[in-house]
mmCIF file of C-alpha atoms and ligand atoms in Angstrom:
data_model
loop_
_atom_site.group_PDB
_atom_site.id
_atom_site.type_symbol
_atom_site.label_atom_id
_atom_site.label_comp_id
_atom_site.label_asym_id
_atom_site.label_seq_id
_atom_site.Cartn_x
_atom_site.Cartn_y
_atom_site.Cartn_z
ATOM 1 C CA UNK A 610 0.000 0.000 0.000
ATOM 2 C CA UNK A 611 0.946 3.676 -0.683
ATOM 3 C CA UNK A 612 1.394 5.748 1.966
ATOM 4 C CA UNK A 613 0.050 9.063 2.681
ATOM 5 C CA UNK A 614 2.836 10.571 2.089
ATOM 6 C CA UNK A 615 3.076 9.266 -1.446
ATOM 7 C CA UNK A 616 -0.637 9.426 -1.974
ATOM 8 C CA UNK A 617 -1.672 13.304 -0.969
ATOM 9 C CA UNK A 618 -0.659 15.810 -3.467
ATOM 10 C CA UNK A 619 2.483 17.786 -2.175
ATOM 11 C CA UNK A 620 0.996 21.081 -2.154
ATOM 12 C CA UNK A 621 -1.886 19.895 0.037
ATOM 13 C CA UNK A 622 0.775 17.881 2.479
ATOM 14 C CA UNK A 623 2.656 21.057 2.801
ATOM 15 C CA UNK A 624 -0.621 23.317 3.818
ATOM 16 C CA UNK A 625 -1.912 23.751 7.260
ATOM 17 C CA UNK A 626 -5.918 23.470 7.621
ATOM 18 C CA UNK A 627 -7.471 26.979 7.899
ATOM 19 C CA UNK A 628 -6.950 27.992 11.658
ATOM 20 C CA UNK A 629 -10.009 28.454 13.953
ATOM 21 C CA UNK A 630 -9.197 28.463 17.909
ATOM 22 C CA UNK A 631 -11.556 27.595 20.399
ATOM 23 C CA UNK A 632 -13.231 30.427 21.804
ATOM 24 C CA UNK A 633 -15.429 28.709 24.284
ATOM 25 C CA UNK A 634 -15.483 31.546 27.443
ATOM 26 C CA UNK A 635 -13.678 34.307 25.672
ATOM 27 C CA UNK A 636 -15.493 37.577 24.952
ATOM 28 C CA UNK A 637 -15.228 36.820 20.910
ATOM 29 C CA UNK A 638 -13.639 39.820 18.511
ATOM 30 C CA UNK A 639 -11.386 37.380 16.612
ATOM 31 C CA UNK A 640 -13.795 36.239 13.505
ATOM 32 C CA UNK A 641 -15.691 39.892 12.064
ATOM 33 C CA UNK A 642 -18.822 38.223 13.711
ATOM 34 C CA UNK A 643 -21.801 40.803 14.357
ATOM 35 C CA UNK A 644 -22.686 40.416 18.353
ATOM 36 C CA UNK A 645 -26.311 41.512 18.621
ATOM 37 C CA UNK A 646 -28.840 38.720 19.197
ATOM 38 C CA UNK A 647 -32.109 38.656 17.496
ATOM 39 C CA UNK A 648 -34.882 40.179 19.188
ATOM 40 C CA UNK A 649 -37.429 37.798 20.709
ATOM 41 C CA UNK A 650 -40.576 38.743 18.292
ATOM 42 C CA UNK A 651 -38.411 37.869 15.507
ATOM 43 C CA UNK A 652 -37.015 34.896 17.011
ATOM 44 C CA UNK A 653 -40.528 33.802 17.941
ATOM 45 C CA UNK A 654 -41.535 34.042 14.497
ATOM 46 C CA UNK A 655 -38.650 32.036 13.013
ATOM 47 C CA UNK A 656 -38.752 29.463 15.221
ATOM 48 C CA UNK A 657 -42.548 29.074 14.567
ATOM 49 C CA UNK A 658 -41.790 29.297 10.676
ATOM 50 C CA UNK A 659 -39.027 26.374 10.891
ATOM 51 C CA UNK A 660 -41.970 23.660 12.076
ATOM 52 C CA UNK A 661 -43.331 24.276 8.934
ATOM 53 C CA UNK A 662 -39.662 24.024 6.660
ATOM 54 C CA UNK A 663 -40.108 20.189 4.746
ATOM 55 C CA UNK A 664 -36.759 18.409 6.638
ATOM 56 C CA UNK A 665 -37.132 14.841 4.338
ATOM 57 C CA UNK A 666 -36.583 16.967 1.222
ATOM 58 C CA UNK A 667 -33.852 17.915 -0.840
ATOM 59 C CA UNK A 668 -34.144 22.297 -1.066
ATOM 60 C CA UNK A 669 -35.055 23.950 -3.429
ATOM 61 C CA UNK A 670 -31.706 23.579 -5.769
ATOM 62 C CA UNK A 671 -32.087 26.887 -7.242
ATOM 63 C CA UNK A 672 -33.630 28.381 -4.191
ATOM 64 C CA UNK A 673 -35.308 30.898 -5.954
ATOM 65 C CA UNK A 674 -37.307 32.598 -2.846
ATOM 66 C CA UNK A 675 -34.172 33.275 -1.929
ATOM 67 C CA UNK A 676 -32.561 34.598 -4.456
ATOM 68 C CA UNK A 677 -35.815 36.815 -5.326
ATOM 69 C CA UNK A 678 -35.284 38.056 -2.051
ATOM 70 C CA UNK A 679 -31.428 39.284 -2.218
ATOM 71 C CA UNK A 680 -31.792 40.399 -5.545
ATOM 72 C CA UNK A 681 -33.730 43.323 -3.433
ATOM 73 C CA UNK A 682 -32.062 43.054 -0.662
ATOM 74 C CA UNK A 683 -28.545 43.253 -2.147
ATOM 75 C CA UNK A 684 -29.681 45.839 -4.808
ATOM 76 C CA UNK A 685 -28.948 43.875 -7.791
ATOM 77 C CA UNK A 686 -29.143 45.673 -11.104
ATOM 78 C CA UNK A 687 -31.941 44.417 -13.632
ATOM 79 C CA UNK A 688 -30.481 41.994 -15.943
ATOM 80 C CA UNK A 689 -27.773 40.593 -13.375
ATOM 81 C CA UNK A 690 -27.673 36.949 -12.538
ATOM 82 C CA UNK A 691 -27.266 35.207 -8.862
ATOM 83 C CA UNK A 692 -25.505 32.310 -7.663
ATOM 84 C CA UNK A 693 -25.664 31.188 -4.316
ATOM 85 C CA UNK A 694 -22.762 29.560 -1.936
ATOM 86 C CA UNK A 695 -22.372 28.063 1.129
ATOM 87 C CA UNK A 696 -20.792 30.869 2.539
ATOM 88 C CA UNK A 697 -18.754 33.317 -0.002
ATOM 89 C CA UNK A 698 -16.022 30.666 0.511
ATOM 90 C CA UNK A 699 -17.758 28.434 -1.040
ATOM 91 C CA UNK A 700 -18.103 30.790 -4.397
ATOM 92 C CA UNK A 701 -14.491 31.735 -4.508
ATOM 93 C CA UNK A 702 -13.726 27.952 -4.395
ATOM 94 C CA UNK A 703 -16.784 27.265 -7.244
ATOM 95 C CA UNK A 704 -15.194 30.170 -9.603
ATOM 96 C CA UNK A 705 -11.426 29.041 -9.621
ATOM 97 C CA UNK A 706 -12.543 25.099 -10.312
ATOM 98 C CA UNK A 707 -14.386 26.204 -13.225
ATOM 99 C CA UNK A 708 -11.192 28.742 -14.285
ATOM 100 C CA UNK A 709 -8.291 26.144 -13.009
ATOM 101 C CA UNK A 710 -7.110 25.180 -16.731
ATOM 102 C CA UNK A 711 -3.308 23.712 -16.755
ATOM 103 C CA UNK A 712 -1.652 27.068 -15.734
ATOM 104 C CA UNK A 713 -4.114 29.511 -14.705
ATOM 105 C CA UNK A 714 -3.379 32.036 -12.447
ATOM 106 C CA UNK A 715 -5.053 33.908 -9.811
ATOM 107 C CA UNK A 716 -3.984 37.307 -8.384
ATOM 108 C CA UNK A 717 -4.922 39.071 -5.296
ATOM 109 C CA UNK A 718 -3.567 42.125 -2.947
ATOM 110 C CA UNK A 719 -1.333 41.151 -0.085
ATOM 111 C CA UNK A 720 -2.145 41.321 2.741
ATOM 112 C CA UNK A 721 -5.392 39.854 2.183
ATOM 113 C CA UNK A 722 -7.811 37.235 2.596
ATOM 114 C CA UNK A 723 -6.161 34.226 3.101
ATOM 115 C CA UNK A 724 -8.837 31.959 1.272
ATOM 116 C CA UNK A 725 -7.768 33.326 -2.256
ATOM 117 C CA UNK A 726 -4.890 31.855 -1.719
ATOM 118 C CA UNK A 727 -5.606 28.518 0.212
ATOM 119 C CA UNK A 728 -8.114 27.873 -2.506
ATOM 120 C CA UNK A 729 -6.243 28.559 -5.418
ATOM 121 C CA UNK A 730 -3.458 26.174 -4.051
ATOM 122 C CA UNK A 731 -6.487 23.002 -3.597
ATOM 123 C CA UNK A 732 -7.209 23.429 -7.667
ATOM 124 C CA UNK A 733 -3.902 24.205 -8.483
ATOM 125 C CA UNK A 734 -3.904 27.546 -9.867
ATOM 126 C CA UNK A 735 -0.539 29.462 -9.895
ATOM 127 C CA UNK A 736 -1.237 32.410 -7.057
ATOM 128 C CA UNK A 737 0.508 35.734 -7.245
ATOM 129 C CA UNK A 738 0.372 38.165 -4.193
ATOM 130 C CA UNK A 739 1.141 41.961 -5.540
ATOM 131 C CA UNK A 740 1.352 43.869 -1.821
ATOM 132 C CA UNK A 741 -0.189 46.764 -1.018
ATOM 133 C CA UNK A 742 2.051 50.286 -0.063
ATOM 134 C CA UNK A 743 3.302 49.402 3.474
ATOM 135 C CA UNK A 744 2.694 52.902 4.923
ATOM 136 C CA UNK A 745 -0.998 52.965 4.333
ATOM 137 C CA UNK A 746 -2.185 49.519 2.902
ATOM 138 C CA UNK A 747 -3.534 51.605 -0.268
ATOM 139 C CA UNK A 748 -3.546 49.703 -3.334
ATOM 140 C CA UNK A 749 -0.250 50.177 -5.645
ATOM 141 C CA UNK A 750 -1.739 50.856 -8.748
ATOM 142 C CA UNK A 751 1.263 50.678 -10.969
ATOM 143 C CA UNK A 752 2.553 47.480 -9.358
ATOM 144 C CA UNK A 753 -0.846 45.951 -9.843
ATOM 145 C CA UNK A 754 -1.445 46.824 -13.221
ATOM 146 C CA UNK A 755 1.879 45.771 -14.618
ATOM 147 C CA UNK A 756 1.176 42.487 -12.553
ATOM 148 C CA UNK A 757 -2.002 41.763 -14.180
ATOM 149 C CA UNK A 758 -0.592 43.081 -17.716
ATOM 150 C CA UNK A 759 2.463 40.737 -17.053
ATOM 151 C CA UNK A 760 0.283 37.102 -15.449
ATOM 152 C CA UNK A 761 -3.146 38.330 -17.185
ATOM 153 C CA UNK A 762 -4.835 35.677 -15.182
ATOM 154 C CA UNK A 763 -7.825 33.758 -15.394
ATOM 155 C CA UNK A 764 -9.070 35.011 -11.728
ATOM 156 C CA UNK A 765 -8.195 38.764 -9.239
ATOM 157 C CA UNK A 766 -9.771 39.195 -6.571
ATOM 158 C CA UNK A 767 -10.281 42.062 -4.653
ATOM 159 C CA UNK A 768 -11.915 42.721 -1.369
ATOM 160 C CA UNK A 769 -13.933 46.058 -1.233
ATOM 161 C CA UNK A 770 -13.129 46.378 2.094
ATOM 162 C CA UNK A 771 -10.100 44.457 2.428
ATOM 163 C CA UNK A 772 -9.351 42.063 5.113
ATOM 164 C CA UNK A 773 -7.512 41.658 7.480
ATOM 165 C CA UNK A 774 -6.598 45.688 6.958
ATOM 166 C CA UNK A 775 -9.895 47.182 6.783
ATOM 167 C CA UNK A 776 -9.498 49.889 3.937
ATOM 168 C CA UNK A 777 -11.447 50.505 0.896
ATOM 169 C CA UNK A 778 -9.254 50.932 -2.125
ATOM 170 C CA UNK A 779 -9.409 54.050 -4.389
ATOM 171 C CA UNK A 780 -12.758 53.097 -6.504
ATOM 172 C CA UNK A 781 -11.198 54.585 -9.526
ATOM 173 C CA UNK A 782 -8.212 52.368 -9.356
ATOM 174 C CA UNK A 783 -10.149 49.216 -9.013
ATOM 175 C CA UNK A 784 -11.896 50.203 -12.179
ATOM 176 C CA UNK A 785 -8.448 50.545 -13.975
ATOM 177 C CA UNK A 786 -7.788 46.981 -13.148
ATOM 178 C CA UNK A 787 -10.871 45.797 -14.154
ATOM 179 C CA UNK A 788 -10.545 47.519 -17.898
ATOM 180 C CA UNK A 789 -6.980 45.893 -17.771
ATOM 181 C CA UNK A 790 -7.408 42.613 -16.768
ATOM 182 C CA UNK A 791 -8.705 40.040 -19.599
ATOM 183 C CA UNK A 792 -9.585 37.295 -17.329
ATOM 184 C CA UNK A 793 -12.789 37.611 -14.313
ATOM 185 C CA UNK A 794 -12.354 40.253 -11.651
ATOM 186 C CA UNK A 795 -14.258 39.209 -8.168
ATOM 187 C CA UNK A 796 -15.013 42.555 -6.282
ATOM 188 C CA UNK A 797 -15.448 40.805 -2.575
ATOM 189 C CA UNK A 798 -17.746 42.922 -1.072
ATOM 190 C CA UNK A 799 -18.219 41.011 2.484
ATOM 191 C CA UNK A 800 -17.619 43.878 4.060
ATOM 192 C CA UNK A 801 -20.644 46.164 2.601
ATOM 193 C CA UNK A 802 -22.912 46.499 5.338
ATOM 194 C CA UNK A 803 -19.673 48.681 6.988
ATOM 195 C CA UNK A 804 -18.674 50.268 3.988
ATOM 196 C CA UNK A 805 -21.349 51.812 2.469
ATOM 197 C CA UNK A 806 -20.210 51.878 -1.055
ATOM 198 C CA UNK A 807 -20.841 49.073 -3.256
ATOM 199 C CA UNK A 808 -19.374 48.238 -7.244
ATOM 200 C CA UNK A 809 -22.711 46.432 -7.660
ATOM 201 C CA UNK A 810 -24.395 49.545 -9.646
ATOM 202 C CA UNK A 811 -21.689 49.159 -11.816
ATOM 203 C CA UNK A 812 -21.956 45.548 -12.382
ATOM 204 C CA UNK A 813 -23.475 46.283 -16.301
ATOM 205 C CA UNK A 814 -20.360 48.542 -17.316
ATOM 206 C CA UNK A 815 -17.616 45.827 -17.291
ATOM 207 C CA UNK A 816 -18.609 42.399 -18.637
ATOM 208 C CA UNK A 817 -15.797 40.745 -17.031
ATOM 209 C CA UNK A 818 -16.631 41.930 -13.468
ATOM 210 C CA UNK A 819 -18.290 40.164 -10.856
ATOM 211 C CA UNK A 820 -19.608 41.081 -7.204
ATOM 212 C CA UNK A 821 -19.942 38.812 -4.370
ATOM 213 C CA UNK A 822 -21.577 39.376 -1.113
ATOM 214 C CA UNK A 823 -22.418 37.411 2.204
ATOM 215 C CA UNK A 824 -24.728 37.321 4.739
ATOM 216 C CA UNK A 825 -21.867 36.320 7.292
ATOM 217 C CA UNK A 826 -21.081 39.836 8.417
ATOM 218 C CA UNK A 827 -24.345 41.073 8.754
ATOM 219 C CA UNK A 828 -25.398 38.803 11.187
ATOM 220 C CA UNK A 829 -26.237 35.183 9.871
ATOM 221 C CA UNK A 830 -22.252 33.723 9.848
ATOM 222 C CA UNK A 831 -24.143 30.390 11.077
ATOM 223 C CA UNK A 832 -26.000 29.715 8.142
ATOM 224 C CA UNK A 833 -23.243 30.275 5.618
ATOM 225 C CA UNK A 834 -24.665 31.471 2.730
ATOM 226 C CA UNK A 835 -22.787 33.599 0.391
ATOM 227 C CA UNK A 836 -24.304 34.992 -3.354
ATOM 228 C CA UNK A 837 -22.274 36.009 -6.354
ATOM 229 C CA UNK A 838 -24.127 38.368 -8.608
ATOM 230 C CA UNK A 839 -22.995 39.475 -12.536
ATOM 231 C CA UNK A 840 -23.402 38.321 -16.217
ATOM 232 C CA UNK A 841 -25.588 35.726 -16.334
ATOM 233 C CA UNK A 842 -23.192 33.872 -19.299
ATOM 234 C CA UNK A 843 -20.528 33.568 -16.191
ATOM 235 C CA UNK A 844 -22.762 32.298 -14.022
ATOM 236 C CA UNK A 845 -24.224 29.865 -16.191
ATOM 237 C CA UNK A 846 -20.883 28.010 -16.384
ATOM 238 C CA UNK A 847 -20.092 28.312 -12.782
ATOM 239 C CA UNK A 848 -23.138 27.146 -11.646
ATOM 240 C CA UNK A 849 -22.113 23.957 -13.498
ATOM 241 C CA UNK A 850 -19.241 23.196 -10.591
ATOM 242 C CA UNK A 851 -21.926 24.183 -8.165
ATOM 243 C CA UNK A 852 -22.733 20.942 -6.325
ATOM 244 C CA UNK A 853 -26.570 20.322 -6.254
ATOM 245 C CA UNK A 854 -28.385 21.117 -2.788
ATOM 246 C CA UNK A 855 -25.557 23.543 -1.814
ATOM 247 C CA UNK A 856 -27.603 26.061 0.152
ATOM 248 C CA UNK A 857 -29.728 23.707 2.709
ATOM 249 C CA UNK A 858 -33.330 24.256 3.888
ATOM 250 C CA UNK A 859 -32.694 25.938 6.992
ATOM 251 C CA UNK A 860 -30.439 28.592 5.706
ATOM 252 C CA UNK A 861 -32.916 29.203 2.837
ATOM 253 C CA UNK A 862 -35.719 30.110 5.308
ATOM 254 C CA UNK A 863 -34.056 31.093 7.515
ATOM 255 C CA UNK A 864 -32.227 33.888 5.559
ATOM 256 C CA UNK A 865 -35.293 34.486 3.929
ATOM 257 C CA UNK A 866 -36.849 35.366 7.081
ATOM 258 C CA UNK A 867 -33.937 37.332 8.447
ATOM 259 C CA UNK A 868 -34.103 39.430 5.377
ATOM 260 C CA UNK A 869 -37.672 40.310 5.309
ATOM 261 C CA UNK A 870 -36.732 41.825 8.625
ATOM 262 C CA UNK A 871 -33.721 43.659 6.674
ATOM 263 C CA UNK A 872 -34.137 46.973 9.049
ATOM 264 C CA UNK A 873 -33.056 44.999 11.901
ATOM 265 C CA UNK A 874 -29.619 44.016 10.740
ATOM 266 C CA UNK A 875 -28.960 47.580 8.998
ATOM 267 C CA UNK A 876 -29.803 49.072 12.544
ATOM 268 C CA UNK A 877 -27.389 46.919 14.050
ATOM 269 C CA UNK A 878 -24.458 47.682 11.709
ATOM 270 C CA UNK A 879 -25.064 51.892 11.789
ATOM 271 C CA UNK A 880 -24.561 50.215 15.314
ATOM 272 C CA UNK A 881 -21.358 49.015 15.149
ATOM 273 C CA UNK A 882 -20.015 51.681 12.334
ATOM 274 C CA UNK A 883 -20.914 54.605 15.468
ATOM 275 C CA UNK A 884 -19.473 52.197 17.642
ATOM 276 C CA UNK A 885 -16.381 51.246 15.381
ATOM 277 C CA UNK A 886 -15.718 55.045 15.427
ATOM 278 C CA UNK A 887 -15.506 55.188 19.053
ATOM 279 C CA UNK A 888 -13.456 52.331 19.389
ATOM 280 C CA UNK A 889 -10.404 53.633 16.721
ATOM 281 C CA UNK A 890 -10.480 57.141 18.609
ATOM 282 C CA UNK A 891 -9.611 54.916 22.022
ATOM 283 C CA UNK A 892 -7.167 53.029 20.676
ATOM 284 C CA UNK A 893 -5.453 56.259 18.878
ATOM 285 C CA UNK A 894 -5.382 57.326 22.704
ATOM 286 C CA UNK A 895 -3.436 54.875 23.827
ATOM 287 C CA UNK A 896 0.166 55.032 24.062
ATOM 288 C CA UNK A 897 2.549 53.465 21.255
ATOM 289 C CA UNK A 898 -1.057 52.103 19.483
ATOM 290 C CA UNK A 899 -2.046 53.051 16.221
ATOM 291 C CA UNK A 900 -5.210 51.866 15.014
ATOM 292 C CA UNK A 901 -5.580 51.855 10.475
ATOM 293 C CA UNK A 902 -8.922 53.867 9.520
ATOM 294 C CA UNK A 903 -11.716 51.056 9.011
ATOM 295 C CA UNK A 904 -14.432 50.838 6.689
ATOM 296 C CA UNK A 905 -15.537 46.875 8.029
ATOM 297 C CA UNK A 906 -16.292 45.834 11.339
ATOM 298 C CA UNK A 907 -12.815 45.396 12.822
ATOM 299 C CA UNK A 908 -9.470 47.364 13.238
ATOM 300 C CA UNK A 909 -6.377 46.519 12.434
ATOM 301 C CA UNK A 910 -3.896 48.144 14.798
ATOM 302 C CA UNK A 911 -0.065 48.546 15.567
ATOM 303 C CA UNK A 912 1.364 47.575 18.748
ATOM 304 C CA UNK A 913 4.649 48.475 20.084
ATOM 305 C CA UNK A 914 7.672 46.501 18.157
ATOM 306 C CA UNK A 915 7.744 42.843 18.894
ATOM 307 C CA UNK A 916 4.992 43.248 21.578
ATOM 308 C CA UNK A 917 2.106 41.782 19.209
ATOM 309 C CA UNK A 918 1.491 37.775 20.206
ATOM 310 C CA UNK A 919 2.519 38.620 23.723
ATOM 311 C CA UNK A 920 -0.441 41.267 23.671
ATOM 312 C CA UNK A 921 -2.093 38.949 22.077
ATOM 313 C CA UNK A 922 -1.643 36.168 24.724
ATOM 314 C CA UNK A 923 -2.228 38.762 27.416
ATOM 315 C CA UNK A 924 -5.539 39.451 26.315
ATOM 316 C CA UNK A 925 -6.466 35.938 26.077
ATOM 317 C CA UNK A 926 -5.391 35.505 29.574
ATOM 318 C CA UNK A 927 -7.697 37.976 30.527
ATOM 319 C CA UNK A 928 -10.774 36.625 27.967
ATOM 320 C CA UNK A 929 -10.152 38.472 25.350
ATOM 321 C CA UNK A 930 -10.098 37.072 21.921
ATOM 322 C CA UNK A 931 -8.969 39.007 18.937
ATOM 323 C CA UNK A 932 -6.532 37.880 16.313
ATOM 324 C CA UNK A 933 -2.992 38.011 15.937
ATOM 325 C CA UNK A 934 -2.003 39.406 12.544
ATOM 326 C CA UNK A 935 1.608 39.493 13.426
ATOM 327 C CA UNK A 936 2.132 35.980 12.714
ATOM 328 C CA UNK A 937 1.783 36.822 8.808
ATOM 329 C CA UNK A 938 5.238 38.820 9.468
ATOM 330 C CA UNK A 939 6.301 41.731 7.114
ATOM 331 C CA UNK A 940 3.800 44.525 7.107
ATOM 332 C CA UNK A 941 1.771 42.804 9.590
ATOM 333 C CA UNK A 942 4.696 41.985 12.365
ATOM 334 C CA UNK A 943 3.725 44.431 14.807
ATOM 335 C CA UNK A 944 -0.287 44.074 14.444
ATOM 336 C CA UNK A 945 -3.228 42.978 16.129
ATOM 337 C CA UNK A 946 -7.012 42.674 14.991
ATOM 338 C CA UNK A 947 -10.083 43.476 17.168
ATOM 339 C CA UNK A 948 -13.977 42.851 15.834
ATOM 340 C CA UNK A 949 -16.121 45.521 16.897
ATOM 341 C CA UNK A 950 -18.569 43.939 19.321
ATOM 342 C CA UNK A 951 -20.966 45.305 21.214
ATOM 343 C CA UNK A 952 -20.317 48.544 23.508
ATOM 344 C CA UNK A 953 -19.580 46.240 27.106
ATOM 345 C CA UNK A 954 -17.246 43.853 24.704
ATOM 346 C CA UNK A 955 -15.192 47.219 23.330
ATOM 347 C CA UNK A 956 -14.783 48.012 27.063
ATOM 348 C CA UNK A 957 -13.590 45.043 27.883
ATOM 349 C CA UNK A 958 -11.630 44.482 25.276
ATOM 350 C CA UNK A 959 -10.383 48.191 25.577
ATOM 351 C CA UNK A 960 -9.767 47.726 29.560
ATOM 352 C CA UNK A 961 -7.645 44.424 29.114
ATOM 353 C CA UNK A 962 -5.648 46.131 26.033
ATOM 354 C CA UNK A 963 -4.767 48.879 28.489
ATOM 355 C CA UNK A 964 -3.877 46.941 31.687
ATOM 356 C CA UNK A 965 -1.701 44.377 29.235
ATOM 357 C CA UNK A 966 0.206 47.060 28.032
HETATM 358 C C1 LIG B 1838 -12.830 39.366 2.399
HETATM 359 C C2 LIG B 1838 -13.614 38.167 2.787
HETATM 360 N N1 LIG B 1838 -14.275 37.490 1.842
HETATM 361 C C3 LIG B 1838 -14.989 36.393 2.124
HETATM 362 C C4 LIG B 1838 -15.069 35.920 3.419
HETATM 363 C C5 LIG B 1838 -15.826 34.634 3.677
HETATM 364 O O1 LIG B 1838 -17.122 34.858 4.053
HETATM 365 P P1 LIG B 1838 -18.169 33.690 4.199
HETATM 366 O O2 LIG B 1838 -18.509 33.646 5.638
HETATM 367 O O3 LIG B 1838 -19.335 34.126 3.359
HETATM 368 O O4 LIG B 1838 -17.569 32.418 3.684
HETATM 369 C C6 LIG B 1838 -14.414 36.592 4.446
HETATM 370 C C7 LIG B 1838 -14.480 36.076 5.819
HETATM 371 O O5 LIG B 1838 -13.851 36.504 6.737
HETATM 372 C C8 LIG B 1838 -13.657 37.740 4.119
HETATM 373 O O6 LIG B 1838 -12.965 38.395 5.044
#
C-alpha cells in the first residue's frame, strides 16, 4: 500500500488546515462576527416558521425565494444573474474550479484574505500576491497593473473592504484593473454592510466583473450562505461546478426570514459603524497604538515593536479574543485585529488592552 505521504498531493501535504481556535469563554472579537442577538418577536416568528420548513426533502436547488429576495435586498441591477454559496467561501472555491485550466493564475492584494490563496493552491492555480504600499495599505496601482498586464490571469480578486486591513481601495483604481485585466475580476464585497459603497451599480459597465456578497457579516455567519451576482453567461458556467443542494433548507428560510426583517440588521451595523468610530479614537489614545482607519467591522492596529502575540496572549489571559495578525510577518509583524462587538465587549476588550500594556 501507498502511503500518505506518497498518496496526498504535495501542495496539500505542505498546507496547514485553515486555523479556527476555540473560543469557548472568551469575549469573541477574533472572527468579524456581528454580536447583537435577534430580538425575541423575531425569534418567535422564526422558530414558529421552521416547524413548517419540509426536513425529508432535498431544497429547493435553485432556491429561488431566496434569491428573489437578495436580488432586493442586495440591490442587484436588472439583468444581473445570482448564484448562491455556502458561505462566499464556497463561491471563490466554485469560480477558480471552473477557471483552473493547466496554468491559470489567480492574483490578489497582499495582505489579504487568506482563502484566495488557500483555494487557489487546492485546484492548483498558480497564485501571485502583488502587496499593497506598506505605509498605508492603499492599493499600488502601478505594481498591480503591470502584474495583471504581465500574469493576465484567469481570476483577481479584490476585497472592497479588504481584510484583514480594513481599507477601501481608491474606486477609480479598481476600475483601472478591471478595464486591464482580460480574465474575471471578483469585487469581494463582504464587508458592505460597513462600507457603504458598493461596485454592484456598476456591475453592467464591465462584462468581465463580478460582485460577491455574504450574509456572514451582517449577522447570519451560522448559516453560511454567500451569493455572487454578474453576467448571467458567467454564471451559467459556474453554476455547473456548483454541487446540487448547496444552500440547505434551513439557511434558505431562515435567511429568507432574516431578510424580510432587513431593518433589523442595517440598525445593528449603523450600530457598530458609530461604535467602530468610538473604538479607533480609544485606541489612537493609547500610548505606542495606532489603530488603520476602518471601513468593516474590525481594526487593524499597531502595537509596540515585537509586543504583538505577547499582547495577544495577554488578552487571552484575561478573555479576550482578537486575532494576531503578526504571525503573517512583514507589514503585519507588529499588528493585532479586534472585531467591533458590542459597547460592554469594546470596554472590555479596551480595559484588558490597556492593563496588558
Ligand atoms: C474578504 C472576505 N471574503 C470572504 C469571506 C468569507 O465569508 P463567508 O462567511 O461568506 O464564507 C471573508 C471572511 O472573513 C472575508 O474576510
Amino acid at each position: 500500500m501507498k502511503s500518505i505521504q506518497d498518496l496526498v498531493r504535495p501542495e496539500i501535504l505542505e498546507l496547514s488546515a485553515y486555523p479556527v481556535p476555540d473560543a469557548t469563554g472568551y469575549i469573541k472579537l477574533d472572527a468579524m462576527e456581528n454580536p447583537y442577538p435577534w430580538p425575541e418577536a423575531m425569534l418567535d416568528e422564526w422558530t414558529h416558521r421552521l416547524r413548517d420548513v419540509a426536513m425529508n426533502r432535498y431544497p429547493d436547488p435553485s432556491a429561488r425565494q431566496l434569491t428573489e429576495r437578495l436580488k432586493t435586498a442586495m440591490s442587484v441591477p436588472e439583468g444581473q444573474g445570482v448564484m448562491l454559496g455556502n458561505g462566499s467561501d464556497e463561491i471563490i472555491q466554485i469560480m477558480a474550479m471552473a477557471l483552473a485550466k493547466p496554468d491559470a493564475k489567480m492574483v490578489a492584494l497582499e495582505p489579504g484574505f487568506v482563502m484566495y490563496s488557500m483555494i487557489a493552491r487546492f485546484v492548483g492555480m498558480e497564485y501571485i500576491g502583488v502587496p499593497l504600499n506598506a505605509e498605508d495599505f492603499s492599493l499600488d496601482l502601478e505594481k498591480t497593473v503591470e502584474t495583471i498586464k504581465t500574469h493576465q490571469p484567469e481570476l483577481v480578486f479584490i476585497a472592497y473592504p479588504n481584510n484583514p486591513t480594513a481599507n477601501a481601495f481608491d474606486a477609480m483604481s479598481i476600475e483601472k484593473i478591471v478595464e486591464v485585466a482580460e480574465g474575471v475580476v471578483v469585487i469581494d464585497e463582504a464587508y458592505q454592510p460597513f462600507a457603504e459603497d458598493s461596485f454592484m451599480g456598476r456591475l453592467g459597465r464591465f462584462p468581465n466583473m463580478l460582485v460577491m456578497r455574504t450574509v456572514s457579516k451582517l449577522g447570519l455567519a451560522g448559516l453560511r450562505l454567500g451569493m455572487l451576482a454578474g453576467a448571467p453567461e458567467w454564471l451559467t458556467q459556474f453554476d455547473k461546478v456548483r454541487l446540487p443542494y448547496n444552500i440547505n433548507v434551513l439557511t434558505q428560510h431562515s435567511v429568507d426570514f432574516a431578510l424580510s426583517h432587513l431593518p433589523e440588521f442595517e440598525q445593528q451595523a449603523a450600530q457598530i459603524r458609530a461604535d467602530r468610530r468610538q473604538l479607533c479614537e480609544a485606541l489612537s489614545s493609547l500610548e505606542g497604538v495606532e489603530p488603520y482607519p476602518s471601513r468593516a467591522n474590525f481594526i487593524l492596529f499597531r502595537v509596540p515593536e515585537g509586543r504583538a502575540a505577547e499582547l495577544f496572549e495577554r488578552l487571552k489571559e484575561r478573555g479576550v479574543l482578537i486575532k494576531n495578525m503578526s504571525k503573517a510577518g512583514g507589514v503585519l509583524s507588529h499588528c493585532l485585529r479586534v472585531t467591533v462587538g458590542t459597547a460592554e465587549e469594546n470596554k472590555a476588550f479596551l480595559e484588558a488592552l490597556k492593563s496588558s500594556l
